[in-house]
Tab-separated table of C-alpha atoms in Angstrom:
chain	number	residue	atom	x	y	z
A	1	UNK	CA	92.326	90.147	105.622
A	2	UNK	CA	94.111	90.262	109.188
A	3	UNK	CA	96.538	93.464	110.585
A	4	UNK	CA	99.312	93.022	112.349
A	5	UNK	CA	102.259	95.559	113.454
A	6	UNK	CA	105.641	95.556	112.647
A	7	UNK	CA	107.284	97.264	115.285
A	8	UNK	CA	109.683	97.962	112.636
A	9	UNK	CA	110.693	96.664	109.091
A	10	UNK	CA	112.662	99.579	108.048
A	11	UNK	CA	116.334	98.653	108.011
A	12	UNK	CA	119.044	96.120	109.781
A	13	UNK	CA	117.980	92.907	111.259
A	14	UNK	CA	114.111	94.038	111.320
A	15	UNK	CA	114.082	93.473	107.349
A	16	UNK	CA	113.654	90.073	107.532
A	17	UNK	CA	110.215	90.597	108.278
A	18	UNK	CA	109.291	91.158	105.100
A	19	UNK	CA	110.126	87.605	104.384
A	20	UNK	CA	107.827	86.528	106.894
A	21	UNK	CA	105.083	88.847	106.345
A	22	UNK	CA	105.118	87.036	102.954
A	23	UNK	CA	105.404	83.706	104.539
A	24	UNK	CA	102.365	84.926	106.476
A	25	UNK	CA	100.297	86.002	103.475
A	26	UNK	CA	100.848	82.530	101.325
A	27	UNK	CA	100.967	79.788	104.274
A	28	UNK	CA	97.086	81.639	105.365
A	29	UNK	CA	95.728	82.278	101.781
A	30	UNK	CA	95.099	86.205	102.554
A	31	UNK	CA	93.853	89.002	100.329
A	32	UNK	CA	94.757	91.551	101.336
A	33	UNK	CA	96.693	91.959	105.433
A	34	UNK	CA	96.550	96.051	106.969
A	35	UNK	CA	100.814	96.238	108.292
A	36	UNK	CA	102.438	98.960	110.800
A	37	UNK	CA	105.263	100.409	111.673
A	38	UNK	CA	106.473	99.753	108.672
A	39	UNK	CA	109.346	102.025	108.516
A	40	UNK	CA	109.395	101.632	105.125
A	41	UNK	CA	111.395	104.539	102.715
A	42	UNK	CA	109.898	104.169	99.259
A	43	UNK	CA	113.069	103.232	97.664
A	44	UNK	CA	113.087	99.782	99.610
A	45	UNK	CA	109.282	99.451	98.809
A	46	UNK	CA	110.822	98.845	95.310
A	47	UNK	CA	113.047	96.695	96.252
A	48	UNK	CA	110.213	94.722	98.332
A	49	UNK	CA	107.612	94.983	95.138
A	50	UNK	CA	111.252	93.300	92.632
A	51	UNK	CA	111.834	89.692	95.786
A	52	UNK	CA	108.389	89.074	96.534
A	53	UNK	CA	106.146	89.228	92.798
A	54	UNK	CA	103.214	87.185	94.238
A	55	UNK	CA	102.730	90.601	97.150
A	56	UNK	CA	101.562	93.799	95.957
A	57	UNK	CA	102.540	96.853	98.549
A	58	UNK	CA	100.476	99.824	99.076
A	59	UNK	CA	102.414	102.384	101.290
A	60	UNK	CA	102.673	105.480	103.744
A	61	UNK	CA	105.290	106.214	105.255
A	62	UNK	CA	105.509	108.370	108.491
A	63	UNK	CA	106.108	112.180	106.433
A	64	UNK	CA	109.232	113.415	108.446
A	65	UNK	CA	110.886	110.326	109.545
A	66	UNK	CA	110.050	107.695	106.396
A	67	UNK	CA	112.770	104.437	107.532
A	68	UNK	CA	112.415	105.113	111.532
A	69	UNK	CA	108.918	105.595	112.659
A	70	UNK	CA	105.353	105.240	111.993
A	71	UNK	CA	103.916	104.468	108.604
A	72	UNK	CA	101.314	101.904	107.754
A	73	UNK	CA	101.223	99.681	104.276
A	74	UNK	CA	98.515	97.765	102.736
A	75	UNK	CA	98.939	94.105	101.312
A	76	UNK	CA	97.482	92.266	98.097
A	77	UNK	CA	97.705	88.992	97.655
A	78	UNK	CA	98.505	88.961	93.933
A	79	UNK	CA	96.622	85.262	93.221
A	80	UNK	CA	93.472	85.826	94.978
A	81	UNK	CA	92.733	89.452	94.517
A	82	UNK	CA	92.182	91.855	91.264
A	83	UNK	CA	95.447	94.144	91.862
A	84	UNK	CA	95.413	95.461	89.674
A	85	UNK	CA	92.668	97.417	89.294
A	86	UNK	CA	92.722	98.902	93.090
A	87	UNK	CA	92.374	102.352	93.711
A	88	UNK	CA	94.524	103.812	96.755
A	89	UNK	CA	94.246	107.003	98.894
A	90	UNK	CA	96.740	108.337	101.431
A	91	UNK	CA	93.692	110.062	104.582
A	92	UNK	CA	96.484	110.784	106.677
A	93	UNK	CA	100.041	110.209	105.865
A	94	UNK	CA	101.775	107.506	107.881
A	95	UNK	CA	98.205	107.205	109.483
A	96	UNK	CA	95.682	106.321	107.943
A	97	UNK	CA	95.718	104.431	104.148
A	98	UNK	CA	92.578	103.399	101.750
A	99	UNK	CA	92.384	100.676	98.768
A	100	UNK	CA	89.167	99.929	97.082
A	101	UNK	CA	89.522	96.228	95.805
A	102	UNK	CA	87.284	94.063	94.253
A	103	UNK	CA	85.624	91.461	96.155
A	104	UNK	CA	83.839	88.565	94.800
A	105	UNK	CA	82.702	88.564	91.525
A	106	UNK	CA	80.369	91.842	91.213
A	107	UNK	CA	81.160	93.609	95.304
A	108	UNK	CA	83.763	96.280	96.003
A	109	UNK	CA	85.462	96.942	99.606
A	110	UNK	CA	86.828	100.079	100.662
A	111	UNK	CA	89.562	98.721	103.436
A	112	UNK	CA	91.214	101.727	105.385
A	113	UNK	CA	94.389	100.636	107.719
A	114	UNK	CA	95.294	102.520	110.096
A	115	UNK	CA	98.415	103.335	112.744
A	116	UNK	CA	96.988	105.599	115.339
A	117	UNK	CA	98.208	107.799	117.330
A	118	UNK	CA	100.271	106.821	120.642
A	119	UNK	CA	101.565	108.290	124.210
A	120	UNK	CA	98.847	111.457	123.639
A	121	UNK	CA	95.497	111.064	124.096
A	122	UNK	CA	94.768	114.292	122.648
A	123	UNK	CA	96.446	113.505	119.544
A	124	UNK	CA	94.778	110.080	118.827
A	125	UNK	CA	91.346	111.835	119.858
A	126	UNK	CA	91.651	113.934	117.740
A	127	UNK	CA	92.698	111.792	114.886
A	128	UNK	CA	89.402	110.174	115.216
A	129	UNK	CA	88.095	113.333	115.298
A	130	UNK	CA	89.204	114.457	111.477
A	131	UNK	CA	88.182	111.041	110.152
A	132	UNK	CA	84.735	111.631	110.892
A	133	UNK	CA	84.568	114.623	109.556
A	134	UNK	CA	86.380	114.152	106.626
A	135	UNK	CA	84.343	111.368	105.808
A	136	UNK	CA	80.537	113.334	107.373
A	137	UNK	CA	81.713	115.178	104.683
A	138	UNK	CA	81.665	112.305	101.274
A	139	UNK	CA	79.259	109.782	102.789
A	140	UNK	CA	80.332	107.930	99.818
A	141	UNK	CA	83.836	107.382	101.730
A	142	UNK	CA	82.770	105.852	104.388
A	143	UNK	CA	85.312	102.861	105.361
A	144	UNK	CA	83.060	99.239	104.959
A	145	UNK	CA	86.895	97.959	106.712
A	146	UNK	CA	88.309	99.689	109.179
A	147	UNK	CA	91.014	98.097	110.584
A	148	UNK	CA	94.910	97.645	112.049
A	149	UNK	CA	96.598	98.935	115.185
A	150	UNK	CA	93.958	102.407	117.015
A	151	UNK	CA	96.187	102.311	120.405
A	152	UNK	CA	93.425	103.016	122.358
A	153	UNK	CA	90.824	100.745	123.878
A	154	UNK	CA	86.698	100.596	123.932
A	155	UNK	CA	86.621	99.159	127.096
A	156	UNK	CA	88.630	98.110	129.948
A	157	UNK	CA	88.425	94.541	129.494
A	158	UNK	CA	90.625	94.893	126.548
A	159	UNK	CA	93.094	95.775	128.891
A	160	UNK	CA	94.865	93.720	131.590
A	161	UNK	CA	94.576	94.515	134.429
A	162	UNK	CA	91.365	95.948	133.014
A	163	UNK	CA	91.661	99.654	132.707
A	164	UNK	CA	89.685	102.725	131.094
A	165	UNK	CA	90.896	104.789	128.185
A	166	UNK	CA	89.901	108.649	128.428
A	167	UNK	CA	86.598	109.439	127.550
A	168	UNK	CA	87.946	112.257	125.485
A	169	UNK	CA	88.942	109.302	123.483
A	170	UNK	CA	86.483	106.468	123.576
A	171	UNK	CA	84.021	109.008	122.687
A	172	UNK	CA	85.706	110.240	119.413
A	173	UNK	CA	86.018	107.202	118.057
A	174	UNK	CA	82.555	105.438	119.142
A	175	UNK	CA	81.165	108.314	117.309
A	176	UNK	CA	83.631	107.682	114.102
A	177	UNK	CA	82.478	104.485	114.740
A	178	UNK	CA	78.535	105.142	115.061
A	179	UNK	CA	78.778	107.504	111.831
A	180	UNK	CA	80.229	104.784	109.830
A	181	UNK	CA	77.837	101.998	111.118
A	182	UNK	CA	80.615	99.690	111.839
A	183	UNK	CA	80.791	96.332	114.470
A	184	UNK	CA	84.207	95.119	115.976
A	185	UNK	CA	83.940	92.235	114.724
A	186	UNK	CA	85.804	89.829	117.031
A	187	UNK	CA	84.218	91.401	119.984
A	188	UNK	CA	80.330	90.606	118.650
A	189	UNK	CA	81.693	86.533	117.541
A	190	UNK	CA	83.908	86.256	121.792
A	191	UNK	CA	81.613	88.516	123.703
A	192	UNK	CA	80.741	84.847	125.408
A	193	UNK	CA	83.777	84.155	125.448
A	194	UNK	CA	87.821	85.122	127.992
A	195	UNK	CA	89.274	88.269	126.726
A	196	UNK	CA	92.034	87.434	124.743
A	197	UNK	CA	94.570	90.410	123.582
A	198	UNK	CA	96.531	91.324	120.780
A	199	UNK	CA	99.064	93.398	122.119
A	200	UNK	CA	101.166	92.538	125.045
A	201	UNK	CA	104.287	94.953	126.771
A	202	UNK	CA	108.215	92.556	126.889
A	203	UNK	CA	109.127	94.431	130.070
A	204	UNK	CA	111.807	92.148	132.566
A	205	UNK	CA	111.855	93.706	135.227
A	206	UNK	CA	108.260	94.671	135.976
A	207	UNK	CA	104.723	92.064	135.173
A	208	UNK	CA	103.761	92.924	131.696
A	209	UNK	CA	100.710	94.703	130.732
A	210	UNK	CA	97.810	93.450	127.695
A	211	UNK	CA	95.853	95.166	125.554
A	212	UNK	CA	93.616	94.402	122.333
A	213	UNK	CA	94.653	97.755	120.746
A	214	UNK	CA	94.620	95.756	117.068
A	215	UNK	CA	91.114	95.768	116.350
A	216	UNK	CA	88.764	94.820	112.656
A	217	UNK	CA	85.833	96.877	112.517
A	218	UNK	CA	83.086	95.392	109.530
A	219	UNK	CA	80.138	97.878	108.104
A	220	UNK	CA	77.124	95.900	110.077
A	221	UNK	CA	75.975	94.248	106.268
A	222	UNK	CA	78.766	92.812	106.089
A	223	UNK	CA	79.742	90.982	110.187
A	224	UNK	CA	76.826	88.634	109.349
A	225	UNK	CA	78.796	87.099	106.366
A	226	UNK	CA	82.772	86.962	108.647
A	227	UNK	CA	83.250	84.118	110.066
A	228	UNK	CA	86.152	83.254	111.342
A	229	UNK	CA	87.389	85.549	114.199
A	230	UNK	CA	91.136	84.462	115.059
A	231	UNK	CA	94.018	86.303	117.136
A	232	UNK	CA	97.040	84.470	116.623
A	233	UNK	CA	100.836	84.406	117.037
A	234	UNK	CA	102.427	85.562	114.001
A	235	UNK	CA	105.321	84.044	114.193
A	236	UNK	CA	107.810	86.203	113.934
A	237	UNK	CA	110.723	86.344	116.333
A	238	UNK	CA	110.850	89.564	119.115
A	239	UNK	CA	106.573	91.454	118.086
A	240	UNK	CA	104.935	92.134	121.146
A	241	UNK	CA	101.505	92.312	118.517
A	242	UNK	CA	99.818	89.002	117.509
A	243	UNK	CA	97.863	88.977	113.794
A	244	UNK	CA	93.860	89.442	113.865
A	245	UNK	CA	91.766	87.495	111.325
A	246	UNK	CA	88.711	87.797	110.097
A	247	UNK	CA	87.182	86.516	106.469
A	248	UNK	CA	84.479	88.479	104.985
A	249	UNK	CA	82.511	86.849	102.389
A	250	UNK	CA	79.984	89.028	99.988
A	251	UNK	CA	76.760	89.048	99.219
A	252	UNK	CA	77.730	87.908	95.876
A	253	UNK	CA	80.704	85.139	95.885
């Protein structure tokens, strides 16, 4: 599975990114790809479904400006998933989208794709608190996998230059993470290695910053079944986010 922020793919030249997405899913053999900042209207979603027959695209656009901002989607590879049997849930329109999919022969995964609020620490913290409260009320709906663009980091080491996010943000996210028993798989795998980053600014007149705001979290029991955690260039032009990937097996496959 994987996640990638598309930095807008809903109009004009940016729509060519969907061909790139199709190529990434097929060439890498991905079963599931979460994408953020899709800028995807329902009308253009219908076009994509007709154009890319190997992809099953579940989308939640921004409710106020579908083609101009935000939006999150989960893309399933029809050739290696039971895409006909999925159940979906729009948790927060344009921000949090859930899919339950069969994984292996006898297992199911609840996957939640995230595009968290950016530029406002209060909104970001409130977003995590609202998700925690929702899942505290229905624990059976807690995700097995949470992935996407979180627009925050848990530790200053995940920013270059190093910089910690406000405690209100970090604390709210950690409360959610702990209540769902989630592990940052890349960090747990590469803890002793040189930091890597999933996002970079693209300034021409100043020093650029980097961060690891895109992450994949797994339930603790799933982490032991995961491998090949990577951060790689997607190959899509003018994209300031990297593709994050992990392979997740099941106890019965």
